[in-house]
mmCIF file of C-alpha atoms and ligand atoms in Angstrom:
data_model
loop_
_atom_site.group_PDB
_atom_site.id
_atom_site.type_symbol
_atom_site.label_atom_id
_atom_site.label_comp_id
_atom_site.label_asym_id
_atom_site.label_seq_id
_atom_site.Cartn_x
_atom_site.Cartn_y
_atom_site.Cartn_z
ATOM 1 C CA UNK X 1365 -2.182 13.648 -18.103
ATOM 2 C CA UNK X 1366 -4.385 11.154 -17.555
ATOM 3 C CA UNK X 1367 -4.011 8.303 -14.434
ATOM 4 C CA UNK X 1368 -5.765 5.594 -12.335
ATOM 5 C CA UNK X 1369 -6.035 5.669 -8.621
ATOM 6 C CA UNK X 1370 -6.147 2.278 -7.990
ATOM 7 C CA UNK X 1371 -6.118 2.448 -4.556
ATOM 8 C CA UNK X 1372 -7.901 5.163 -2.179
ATOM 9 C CA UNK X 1373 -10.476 5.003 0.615
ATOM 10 C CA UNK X 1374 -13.574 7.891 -0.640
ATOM 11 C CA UNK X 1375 -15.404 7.177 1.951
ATOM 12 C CA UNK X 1376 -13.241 9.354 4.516
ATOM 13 C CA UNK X 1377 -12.786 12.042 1.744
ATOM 14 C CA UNK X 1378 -14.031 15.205 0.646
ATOM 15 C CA UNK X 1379 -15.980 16.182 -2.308
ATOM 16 C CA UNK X 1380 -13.037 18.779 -2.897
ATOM 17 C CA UNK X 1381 -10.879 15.955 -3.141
ATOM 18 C CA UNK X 1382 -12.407 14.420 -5.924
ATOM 19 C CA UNK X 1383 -13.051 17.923 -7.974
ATOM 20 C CA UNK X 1384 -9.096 17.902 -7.345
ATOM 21 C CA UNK X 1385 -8.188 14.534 -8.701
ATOM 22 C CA UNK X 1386 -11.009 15.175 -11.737
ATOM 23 C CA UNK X 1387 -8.797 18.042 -12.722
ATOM 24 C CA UNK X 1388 -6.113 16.751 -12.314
ATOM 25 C CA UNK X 1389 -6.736 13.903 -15.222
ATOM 26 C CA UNK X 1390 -8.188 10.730 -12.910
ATOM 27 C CA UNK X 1391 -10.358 9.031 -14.979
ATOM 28 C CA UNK X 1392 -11.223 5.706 -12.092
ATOM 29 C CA UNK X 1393 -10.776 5.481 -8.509
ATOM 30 C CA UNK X 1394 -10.799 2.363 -6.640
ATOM 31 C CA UNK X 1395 -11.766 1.463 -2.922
ATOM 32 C CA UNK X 1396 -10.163 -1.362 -1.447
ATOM 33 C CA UNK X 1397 -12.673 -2.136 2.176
ATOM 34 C CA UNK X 1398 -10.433 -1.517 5.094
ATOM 35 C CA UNK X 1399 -10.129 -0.389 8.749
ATOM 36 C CA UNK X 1400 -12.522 2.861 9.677
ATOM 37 C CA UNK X 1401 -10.373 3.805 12.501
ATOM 38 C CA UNK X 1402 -11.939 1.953 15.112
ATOM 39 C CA UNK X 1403 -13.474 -1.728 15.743
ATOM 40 C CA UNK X 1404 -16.891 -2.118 13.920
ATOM 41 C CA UNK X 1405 -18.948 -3.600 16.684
ATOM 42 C CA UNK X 1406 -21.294 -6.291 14.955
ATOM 43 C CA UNK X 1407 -21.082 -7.504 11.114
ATOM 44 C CA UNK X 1408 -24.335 -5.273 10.860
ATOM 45 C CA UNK X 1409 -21.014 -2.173 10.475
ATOM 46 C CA UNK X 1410 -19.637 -4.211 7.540
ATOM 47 C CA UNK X 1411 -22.924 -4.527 5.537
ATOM 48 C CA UNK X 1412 -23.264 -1.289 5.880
ATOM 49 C CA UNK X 1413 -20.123 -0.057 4.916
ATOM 50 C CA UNK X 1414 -20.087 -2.649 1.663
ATOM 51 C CA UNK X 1415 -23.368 -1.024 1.054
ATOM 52 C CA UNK X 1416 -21.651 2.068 1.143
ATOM 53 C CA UNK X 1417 -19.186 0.791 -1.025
ATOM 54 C CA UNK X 1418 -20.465 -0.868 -3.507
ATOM 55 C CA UNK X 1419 -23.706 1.635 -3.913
ATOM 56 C CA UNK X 1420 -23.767 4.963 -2.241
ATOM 57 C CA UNK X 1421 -20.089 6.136 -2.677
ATOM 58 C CA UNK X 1422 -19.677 5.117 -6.853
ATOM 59 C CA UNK X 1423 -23.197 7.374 -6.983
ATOM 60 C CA UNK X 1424 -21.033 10.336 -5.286
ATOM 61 C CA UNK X 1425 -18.355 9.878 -7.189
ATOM 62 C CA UNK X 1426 -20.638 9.669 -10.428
ATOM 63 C CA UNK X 1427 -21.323 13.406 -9.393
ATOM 64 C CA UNK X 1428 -17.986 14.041 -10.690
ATOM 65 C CA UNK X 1429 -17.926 11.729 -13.640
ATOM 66 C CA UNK X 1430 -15.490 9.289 -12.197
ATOM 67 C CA UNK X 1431 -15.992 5.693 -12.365
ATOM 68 C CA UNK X 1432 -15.640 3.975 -8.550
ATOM 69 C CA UNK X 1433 -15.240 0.547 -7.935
ATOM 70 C CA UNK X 1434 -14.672 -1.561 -4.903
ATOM 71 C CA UNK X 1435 -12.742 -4.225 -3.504
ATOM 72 C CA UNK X 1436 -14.292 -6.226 -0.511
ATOM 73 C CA UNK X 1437 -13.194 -7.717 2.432
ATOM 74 C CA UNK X 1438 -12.616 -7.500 6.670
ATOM 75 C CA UNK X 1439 -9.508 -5.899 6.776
ATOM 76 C CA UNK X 1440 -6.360 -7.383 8.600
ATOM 77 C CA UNK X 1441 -7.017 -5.247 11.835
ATOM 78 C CA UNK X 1442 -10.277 -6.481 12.622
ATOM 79 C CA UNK X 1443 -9.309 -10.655 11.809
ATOM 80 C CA UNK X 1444 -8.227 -11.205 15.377
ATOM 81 C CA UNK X 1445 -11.902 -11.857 16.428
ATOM 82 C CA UNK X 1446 -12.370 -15.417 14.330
ATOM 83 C CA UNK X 1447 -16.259 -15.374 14.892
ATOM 84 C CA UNK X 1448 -16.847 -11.923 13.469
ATOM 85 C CA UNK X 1449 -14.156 -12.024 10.351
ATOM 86 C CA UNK X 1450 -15.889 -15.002 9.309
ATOM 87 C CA UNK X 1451 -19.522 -13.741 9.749
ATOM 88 C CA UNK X 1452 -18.121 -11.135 7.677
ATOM 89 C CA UNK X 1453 -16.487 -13.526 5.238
ATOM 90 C CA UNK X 1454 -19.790 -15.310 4.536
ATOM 91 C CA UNK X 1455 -21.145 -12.175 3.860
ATOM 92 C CA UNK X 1456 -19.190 -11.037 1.073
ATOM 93 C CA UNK X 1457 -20.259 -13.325 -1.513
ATOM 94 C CA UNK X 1458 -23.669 -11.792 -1.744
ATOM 95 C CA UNK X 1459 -22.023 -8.681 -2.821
ATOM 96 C CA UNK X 1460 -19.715 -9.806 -5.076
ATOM 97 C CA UNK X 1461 -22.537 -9.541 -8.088
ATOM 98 C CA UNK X 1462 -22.603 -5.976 -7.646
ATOM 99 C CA UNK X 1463 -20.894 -4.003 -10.812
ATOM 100 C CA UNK X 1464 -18.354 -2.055 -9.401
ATOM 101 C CA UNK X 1465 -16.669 -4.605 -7.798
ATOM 102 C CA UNK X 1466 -13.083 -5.420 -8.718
ATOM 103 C CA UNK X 1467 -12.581 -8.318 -6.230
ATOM 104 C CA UNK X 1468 -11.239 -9.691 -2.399
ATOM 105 C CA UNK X 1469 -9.529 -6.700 -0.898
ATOM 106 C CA UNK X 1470 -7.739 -5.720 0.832
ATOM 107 C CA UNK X 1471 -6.997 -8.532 2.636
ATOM 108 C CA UNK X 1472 -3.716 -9.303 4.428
ATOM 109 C CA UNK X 1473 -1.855 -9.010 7.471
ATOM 110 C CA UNK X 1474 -1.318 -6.013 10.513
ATOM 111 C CA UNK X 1475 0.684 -7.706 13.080
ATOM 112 C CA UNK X 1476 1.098 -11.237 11.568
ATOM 113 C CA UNK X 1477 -0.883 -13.046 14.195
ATOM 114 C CA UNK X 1478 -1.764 -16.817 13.680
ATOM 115 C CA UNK X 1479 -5.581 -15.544 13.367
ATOM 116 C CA UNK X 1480 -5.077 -12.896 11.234
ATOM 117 C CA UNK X 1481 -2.799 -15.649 8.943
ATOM 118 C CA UNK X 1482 -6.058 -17.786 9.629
ATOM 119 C CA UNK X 1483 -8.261 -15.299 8.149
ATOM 120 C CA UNK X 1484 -6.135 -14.537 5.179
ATOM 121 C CA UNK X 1485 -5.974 -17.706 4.120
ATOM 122 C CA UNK X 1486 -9.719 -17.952 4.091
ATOM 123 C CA UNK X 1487 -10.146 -14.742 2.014
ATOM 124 C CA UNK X 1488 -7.809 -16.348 -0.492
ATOM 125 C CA UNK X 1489 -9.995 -19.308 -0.546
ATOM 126 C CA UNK X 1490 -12.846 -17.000 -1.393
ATOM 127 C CA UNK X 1491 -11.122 -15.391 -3.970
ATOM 128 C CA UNK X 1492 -10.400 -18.899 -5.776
ATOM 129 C CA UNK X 1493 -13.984 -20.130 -5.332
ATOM 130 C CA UNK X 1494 -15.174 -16.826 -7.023
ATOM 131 C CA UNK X 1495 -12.259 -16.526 -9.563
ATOM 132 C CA UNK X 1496 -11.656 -12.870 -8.423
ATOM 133 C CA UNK X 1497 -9.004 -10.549 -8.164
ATOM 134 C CA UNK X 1498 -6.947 -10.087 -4.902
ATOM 135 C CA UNK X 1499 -5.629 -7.209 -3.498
ATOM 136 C CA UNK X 1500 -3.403 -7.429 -0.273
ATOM 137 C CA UNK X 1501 -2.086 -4.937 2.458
ATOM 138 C CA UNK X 1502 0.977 -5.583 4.004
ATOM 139 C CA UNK X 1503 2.136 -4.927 7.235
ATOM 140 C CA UNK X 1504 3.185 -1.480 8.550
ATOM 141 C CA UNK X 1505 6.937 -0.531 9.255
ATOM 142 C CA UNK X 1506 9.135 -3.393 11.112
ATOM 143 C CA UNK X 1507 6.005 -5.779 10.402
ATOM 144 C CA UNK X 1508 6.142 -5.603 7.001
ATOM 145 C CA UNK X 1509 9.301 -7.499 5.894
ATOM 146 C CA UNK X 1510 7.911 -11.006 7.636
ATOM 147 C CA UNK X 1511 4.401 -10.167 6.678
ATOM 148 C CA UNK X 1512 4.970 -9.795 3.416
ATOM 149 C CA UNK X 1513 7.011 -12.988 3.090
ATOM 150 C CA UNK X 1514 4.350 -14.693 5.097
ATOM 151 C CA UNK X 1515 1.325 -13.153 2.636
ATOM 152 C CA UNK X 1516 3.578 -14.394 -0.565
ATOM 153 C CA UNK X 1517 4.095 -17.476 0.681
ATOM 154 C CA UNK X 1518 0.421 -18.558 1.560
ATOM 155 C CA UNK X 1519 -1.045 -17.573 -1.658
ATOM 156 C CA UNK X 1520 1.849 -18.994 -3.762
ATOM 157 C CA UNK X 1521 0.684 -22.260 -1.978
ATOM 158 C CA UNK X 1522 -2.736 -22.249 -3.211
ATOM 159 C CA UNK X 1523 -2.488 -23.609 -6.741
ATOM 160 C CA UNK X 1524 -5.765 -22.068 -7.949
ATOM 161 C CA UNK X 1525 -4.513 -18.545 -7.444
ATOM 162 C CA UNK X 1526 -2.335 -16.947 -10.745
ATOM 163 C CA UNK X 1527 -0.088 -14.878 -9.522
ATOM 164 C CA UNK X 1528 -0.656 -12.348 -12.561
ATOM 165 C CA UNK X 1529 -3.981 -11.730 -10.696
ATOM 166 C CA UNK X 1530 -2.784 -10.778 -6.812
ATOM 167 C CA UNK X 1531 -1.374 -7.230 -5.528
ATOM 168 C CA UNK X 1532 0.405 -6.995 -2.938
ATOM 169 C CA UNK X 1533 0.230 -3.350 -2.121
ATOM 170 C CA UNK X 1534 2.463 -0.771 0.327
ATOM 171 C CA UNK X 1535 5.753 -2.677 -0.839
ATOM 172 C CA UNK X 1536 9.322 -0.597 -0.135
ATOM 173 C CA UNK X 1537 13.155 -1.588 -1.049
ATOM 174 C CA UNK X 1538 12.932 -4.376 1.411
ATOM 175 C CA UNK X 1539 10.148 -6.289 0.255
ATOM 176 C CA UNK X 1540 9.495 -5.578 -3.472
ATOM 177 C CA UNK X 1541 12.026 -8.136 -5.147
ATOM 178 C CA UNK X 1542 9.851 -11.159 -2.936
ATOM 179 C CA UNK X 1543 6.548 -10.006 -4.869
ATOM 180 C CA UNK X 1544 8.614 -9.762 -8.065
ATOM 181 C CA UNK X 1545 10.130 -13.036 -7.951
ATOM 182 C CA UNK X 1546 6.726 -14.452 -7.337
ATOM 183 C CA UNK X 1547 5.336 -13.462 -10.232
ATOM 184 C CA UNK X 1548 2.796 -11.029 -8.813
ATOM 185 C CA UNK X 1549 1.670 -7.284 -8.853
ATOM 186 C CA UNK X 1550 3.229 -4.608 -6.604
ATOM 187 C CA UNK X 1551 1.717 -1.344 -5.459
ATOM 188 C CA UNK X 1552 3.850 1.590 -4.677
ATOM 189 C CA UNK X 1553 2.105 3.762 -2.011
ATOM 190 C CA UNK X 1554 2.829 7.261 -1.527
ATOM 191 C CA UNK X 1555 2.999 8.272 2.056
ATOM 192 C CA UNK X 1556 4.435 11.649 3.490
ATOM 193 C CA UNK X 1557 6.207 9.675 6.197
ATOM 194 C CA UNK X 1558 5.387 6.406 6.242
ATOM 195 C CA UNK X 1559 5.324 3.582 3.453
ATOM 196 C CA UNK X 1560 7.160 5.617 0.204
ATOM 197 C CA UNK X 1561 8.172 9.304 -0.886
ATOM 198 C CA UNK X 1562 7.772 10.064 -5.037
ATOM 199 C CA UNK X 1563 11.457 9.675 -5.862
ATOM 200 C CA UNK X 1564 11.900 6.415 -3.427
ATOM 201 C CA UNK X 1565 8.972 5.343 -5.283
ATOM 202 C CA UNK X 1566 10.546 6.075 -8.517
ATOM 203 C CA UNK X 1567 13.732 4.641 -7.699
ATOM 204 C CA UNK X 1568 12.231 1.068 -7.281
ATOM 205 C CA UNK X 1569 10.406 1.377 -10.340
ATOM 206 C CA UNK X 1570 13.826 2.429 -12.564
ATOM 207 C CA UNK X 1571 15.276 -0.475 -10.878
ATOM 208 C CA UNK X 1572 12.654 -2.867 -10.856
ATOM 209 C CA UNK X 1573 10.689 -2.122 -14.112
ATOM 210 C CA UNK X 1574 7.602 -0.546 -14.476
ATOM 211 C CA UNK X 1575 5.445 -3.797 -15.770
ATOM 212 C CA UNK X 1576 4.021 -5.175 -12.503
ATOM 213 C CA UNK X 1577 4.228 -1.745 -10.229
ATOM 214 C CA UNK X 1578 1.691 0.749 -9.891
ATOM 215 C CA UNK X 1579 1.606 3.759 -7.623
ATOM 216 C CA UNK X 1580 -1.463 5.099 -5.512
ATOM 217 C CA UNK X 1581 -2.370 7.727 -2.751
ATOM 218 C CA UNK X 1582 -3.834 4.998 -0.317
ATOM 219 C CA UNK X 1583 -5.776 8.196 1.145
ATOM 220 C CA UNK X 1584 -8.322 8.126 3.803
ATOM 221 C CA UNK X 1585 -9.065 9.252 7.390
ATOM 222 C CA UNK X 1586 -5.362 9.495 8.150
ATOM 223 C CA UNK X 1587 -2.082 11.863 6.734
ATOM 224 C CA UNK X 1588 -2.175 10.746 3.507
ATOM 225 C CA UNK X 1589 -2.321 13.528 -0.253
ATOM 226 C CA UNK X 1590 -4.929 12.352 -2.431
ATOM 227 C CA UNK X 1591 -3.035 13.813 -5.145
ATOM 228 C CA UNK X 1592 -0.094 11.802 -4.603
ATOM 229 C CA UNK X 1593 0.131 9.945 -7.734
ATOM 230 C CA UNK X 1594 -0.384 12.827 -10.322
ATOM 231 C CA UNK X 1595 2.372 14.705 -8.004
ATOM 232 C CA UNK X 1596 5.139 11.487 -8.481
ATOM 233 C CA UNK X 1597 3.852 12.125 -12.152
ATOM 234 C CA UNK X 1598 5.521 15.365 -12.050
ATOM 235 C CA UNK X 1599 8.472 14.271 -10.425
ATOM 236 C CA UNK X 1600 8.927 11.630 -13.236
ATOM 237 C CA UNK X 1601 8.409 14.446 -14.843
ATOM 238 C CA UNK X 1602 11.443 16.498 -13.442
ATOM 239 C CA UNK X 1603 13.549 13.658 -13.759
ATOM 240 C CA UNK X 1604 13.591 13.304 -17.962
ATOM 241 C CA UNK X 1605 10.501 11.004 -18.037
ATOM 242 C CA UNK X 1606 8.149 11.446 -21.320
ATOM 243 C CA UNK X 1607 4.526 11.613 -21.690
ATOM 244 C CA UNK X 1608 4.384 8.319 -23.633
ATOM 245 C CA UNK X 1609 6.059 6.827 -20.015
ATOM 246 C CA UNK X 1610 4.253 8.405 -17.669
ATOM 247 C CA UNK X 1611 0.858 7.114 -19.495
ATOM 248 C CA UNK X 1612 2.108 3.216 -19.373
ATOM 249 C CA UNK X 1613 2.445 3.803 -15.785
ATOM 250 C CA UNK X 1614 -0.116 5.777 -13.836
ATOM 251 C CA UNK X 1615 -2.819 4.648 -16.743
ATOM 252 C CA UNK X 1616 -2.111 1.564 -19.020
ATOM 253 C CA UNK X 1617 -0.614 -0.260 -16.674
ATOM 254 C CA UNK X 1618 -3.022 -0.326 -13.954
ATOM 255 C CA UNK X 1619 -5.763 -0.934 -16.784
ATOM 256 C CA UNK X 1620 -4.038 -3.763 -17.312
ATOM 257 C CA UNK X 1621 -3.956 -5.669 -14.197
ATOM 258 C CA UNK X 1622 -7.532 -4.069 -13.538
ATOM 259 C CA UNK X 1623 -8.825 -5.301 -16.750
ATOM 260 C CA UNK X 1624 -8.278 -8.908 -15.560
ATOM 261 C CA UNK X 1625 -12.249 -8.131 -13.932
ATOM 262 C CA UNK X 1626 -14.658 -8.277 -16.389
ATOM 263 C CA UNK X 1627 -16.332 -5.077 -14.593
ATOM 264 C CA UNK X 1628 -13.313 -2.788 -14.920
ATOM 265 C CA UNK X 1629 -13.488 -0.605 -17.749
ATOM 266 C CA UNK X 1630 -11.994 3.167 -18.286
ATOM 267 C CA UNK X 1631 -13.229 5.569 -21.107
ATOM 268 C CA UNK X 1632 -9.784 6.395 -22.468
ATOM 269 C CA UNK N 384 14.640 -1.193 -15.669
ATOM 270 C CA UNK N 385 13.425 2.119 -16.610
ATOM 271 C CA UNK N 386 15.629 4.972 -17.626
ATOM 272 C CA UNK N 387 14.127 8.701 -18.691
ATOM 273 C CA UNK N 388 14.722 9.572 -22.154
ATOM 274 C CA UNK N 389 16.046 13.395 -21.171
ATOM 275 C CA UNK N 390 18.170 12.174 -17.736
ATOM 276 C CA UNK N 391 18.465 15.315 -15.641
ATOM 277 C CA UNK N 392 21.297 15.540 -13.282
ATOM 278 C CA UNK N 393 19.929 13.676 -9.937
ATOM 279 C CA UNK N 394 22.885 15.819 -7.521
ATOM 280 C CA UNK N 395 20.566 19.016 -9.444
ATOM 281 C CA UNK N 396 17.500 17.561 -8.410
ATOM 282 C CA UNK N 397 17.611 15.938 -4.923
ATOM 283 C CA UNK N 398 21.005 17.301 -2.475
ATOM 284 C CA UNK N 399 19.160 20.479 -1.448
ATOM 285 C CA UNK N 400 16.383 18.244 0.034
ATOM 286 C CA UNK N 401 19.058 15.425 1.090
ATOM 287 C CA UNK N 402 21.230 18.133 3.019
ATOM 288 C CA UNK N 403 18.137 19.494 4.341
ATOM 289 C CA UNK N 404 17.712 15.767 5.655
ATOM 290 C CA UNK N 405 21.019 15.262 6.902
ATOM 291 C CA UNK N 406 21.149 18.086 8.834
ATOM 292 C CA UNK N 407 17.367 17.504 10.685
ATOM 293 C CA UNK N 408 18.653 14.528 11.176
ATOM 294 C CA UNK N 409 21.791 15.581 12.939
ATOM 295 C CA UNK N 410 19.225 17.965 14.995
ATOM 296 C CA UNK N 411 17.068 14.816 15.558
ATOM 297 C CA UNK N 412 20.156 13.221 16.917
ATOM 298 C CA UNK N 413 21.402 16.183 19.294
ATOM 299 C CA UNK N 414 17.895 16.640 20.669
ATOM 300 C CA UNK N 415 17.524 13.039 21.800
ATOM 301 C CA UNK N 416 21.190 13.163 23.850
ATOM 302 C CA UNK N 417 19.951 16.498 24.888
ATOM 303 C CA UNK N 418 16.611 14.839 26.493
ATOM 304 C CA UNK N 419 18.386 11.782 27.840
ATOM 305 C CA UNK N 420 16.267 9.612 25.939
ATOM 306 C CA UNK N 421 19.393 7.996 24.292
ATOM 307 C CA UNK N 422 18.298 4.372 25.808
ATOM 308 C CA UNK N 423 14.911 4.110 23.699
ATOM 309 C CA UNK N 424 14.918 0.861 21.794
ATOM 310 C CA UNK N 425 13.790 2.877 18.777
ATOM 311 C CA UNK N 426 16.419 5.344 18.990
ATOM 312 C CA UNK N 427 18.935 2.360 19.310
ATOM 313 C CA UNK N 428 17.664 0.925 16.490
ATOM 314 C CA UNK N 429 17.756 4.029 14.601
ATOM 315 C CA UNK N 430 21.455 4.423 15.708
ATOM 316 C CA UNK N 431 22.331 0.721 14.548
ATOM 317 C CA UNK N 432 20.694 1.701 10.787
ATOM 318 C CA UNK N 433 22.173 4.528 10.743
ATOM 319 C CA UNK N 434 25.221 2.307 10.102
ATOM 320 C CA UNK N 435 24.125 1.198 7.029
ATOM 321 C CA UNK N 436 24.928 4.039 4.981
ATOM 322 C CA UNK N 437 27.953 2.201 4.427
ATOM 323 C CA UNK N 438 26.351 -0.504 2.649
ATOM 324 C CA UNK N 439 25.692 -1.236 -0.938
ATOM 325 C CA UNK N 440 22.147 -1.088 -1.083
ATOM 326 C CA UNK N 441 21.901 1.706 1.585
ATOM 327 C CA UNK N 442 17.595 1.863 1.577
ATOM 328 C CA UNK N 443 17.045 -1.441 1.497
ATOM 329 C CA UNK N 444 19.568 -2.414 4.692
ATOM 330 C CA UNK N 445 18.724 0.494 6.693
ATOM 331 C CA UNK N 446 14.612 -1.177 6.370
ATOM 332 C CA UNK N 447 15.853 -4.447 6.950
ATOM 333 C CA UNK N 448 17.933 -3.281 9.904
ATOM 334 C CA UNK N 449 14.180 -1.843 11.289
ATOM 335 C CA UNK N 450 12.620 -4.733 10.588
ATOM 336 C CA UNK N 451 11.869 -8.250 12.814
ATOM 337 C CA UNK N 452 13.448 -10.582 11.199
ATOM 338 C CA UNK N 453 11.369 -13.691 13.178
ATOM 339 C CA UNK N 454 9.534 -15.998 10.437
ATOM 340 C CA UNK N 455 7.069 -17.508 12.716
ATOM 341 C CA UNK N 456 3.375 -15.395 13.194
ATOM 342 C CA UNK N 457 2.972 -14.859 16.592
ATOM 343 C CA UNK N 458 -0.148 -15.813 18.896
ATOM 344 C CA UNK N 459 -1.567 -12.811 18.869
ATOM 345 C CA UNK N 460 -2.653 -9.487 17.786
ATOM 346 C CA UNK N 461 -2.314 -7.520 21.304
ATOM 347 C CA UNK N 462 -2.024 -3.866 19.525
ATOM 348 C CA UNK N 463 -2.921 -2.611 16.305
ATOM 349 C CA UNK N 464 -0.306 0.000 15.667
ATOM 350 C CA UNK N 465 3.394 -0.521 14.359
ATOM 351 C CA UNK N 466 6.539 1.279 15.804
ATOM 352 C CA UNK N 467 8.843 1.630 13.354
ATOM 353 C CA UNK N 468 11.596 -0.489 14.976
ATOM 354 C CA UNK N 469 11.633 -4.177 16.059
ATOM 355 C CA UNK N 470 11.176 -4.002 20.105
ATOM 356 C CA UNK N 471 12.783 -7.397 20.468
ATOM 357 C CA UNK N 472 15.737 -6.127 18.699
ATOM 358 C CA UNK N 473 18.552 -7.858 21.220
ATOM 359 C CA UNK N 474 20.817 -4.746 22.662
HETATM 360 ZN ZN1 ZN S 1007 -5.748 1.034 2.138
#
């Protein structure tokens, strides 16, 4: 089979993990900037790590033959400190021009704070000024039903944003019919505990449609499979699904949101 | 909606790993009366969703019954990390 990652932190992963998902048929990976674990002390941390991701870690992954590309942002976590998210914030826009980058991501909310509402809002103002793509995290476990209405609602207030062109990742049962209704993306992420199991994930996706729902691994420094999505290919798989299916979802369909930046593109 | 063209029986697929659930649950739930930790907000909360297995749309409910329901962001960010079940939850 063949799939997309569309969402998976490299940076905290091995080179064995990338030989894995070559063989087992990934032909892009994509990085959305996030937490590292701990506080970054100065903005000097985030140029770094942008460096990192828009430069050093699509070279490593070039080792492998898969195309990387990059989504930019200060994550949710670190937005309670106004003076440093926006230092950060101004930052991004010189980075933007760089080729592997898909767009502002991802953004969002942890524990749906006023600042951290603050700072989204000002992400999704640089996403409009920049036309770019917008990838958002939502909350974890009992913060994610009110974050995720409070993430929908902002951006479905800004007029300049089409809804066609926004993820909002990590949704489960309780929250995915709010991103559908809205008219935007929803990504499926494939946790052992947390966040969504293969056949939960599956479930949503026979009730919901597969059109505007992708799946990813989400991996990085914490308990997470990096071969998550190939293994809720199998159990599609086990459950009846066809080959023709399980291309629209773990490869067309992600193309096709991706596609909407110009510097996406996917050897078939 | 999405349906698989060859639909496999789902009782075939999935109650050896749902029984296997069940019953660690059922462990879960002797241990904690075992430990006297029966009076742990999140255990109460787990108790309360537990109750929605008798509802329609049983995955859904039993998220929304772990979830804060408050619309309003709060102040502010104190703690990064999330604990599964709402702490204000009233008793
Ligand atoms: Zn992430």
């Amino acid at each position: 089979m063949r799939y997309i990652e569309p969402h998976a932190h490299m940076v905290s992963r091995t080179t064995d993990d990338y030989m894995a998902m070559v063989i087992a048929g990934c032909k892009a990976v994509c990085e959305p900037a996030f937490w590292a674990g701990f506080d970054r002390s100065s903005v000097n941390g985030f140029y770094d790590y942008f460096c990192q991701l828009t430069d050093y870690e699509p070279k490593r992954a070039a080792k492998f033959k898969l195309p990387h590309f990059s989504w930019l942002c200060i994550n949710p976590k670190e937005a309670e400190d106004l003076v440093l998210a926006r230092e950060v914030i101004s930052m991004i826009p010189d980075f933007i021009g760089r080729k592997n980058v898909l767009g502002i991501g991802e953004i969002g909310l942890n524990k749906n704070s006023r600042n951290e509402l603050t700072i989204l809002e000002e992400h999704v103002n640089l996403a409009a000024e920049h036309n770019q793509l917008i990838l958002v995290h939502t909350p974890h476990l009992e913060d994610k039903l009110k974050g995720t209405r409070l993430i929908v609602d902002l951006i479905k207030n800004d007029s300049r944003i089409d809804p066609n062109r926004v993820l909002i990742d990590h949704v489960e049962e309780h929250t995915v019919k709010y991103v559908m209704d809205a008219g935007m993306w929803g990504g499926l992420t494939l946790y052992p505990e947390s966040k969504c199991t293969s056949p939960r994930a599956i479930d949503i996706i026979e009730n919901f449609g597969a059109d505007r729902l992708w799946m990813n691994s989400a991996c990085d420094w914490g308990i997470s499979v990096p071969l998550a999505v190939p293994y809720a290919a199998q159990e599609m798989r086990r459950r009846g699904y066809d080959d023709d299916t399980l291309d629209q979802v773990f490869f067309k369909n992600p193309v096709k949101f991706l596609s909407q930046c110009h510097n996406f593109s996917v050897r078939d | 909606m999405l349906k698989p063209k060859d639909k496999q029986n789902s009782v075939e697929l999935y109650f050896m790993e749902a029984r296997s659930k069940l019953i660690d649950i059922a462990a879960f739930m002797d241990r904690i009366e075992r430990d006297g930790q029966t009076d742990d907000y999140r255990y109460k909360a787990f108790l309360d969703a537990l109750k929605e297995l008798d509802s329609e749309k049983r995955a859904e409910s039993v998220l929304l019954a772990l979830s804060d329901p408050t619309e309003e962001p709060i102040e502010a960010a104190t703690t990064k990390a999330a604990s599964g079940a709402w702490p204000d939850k009233p008793q």
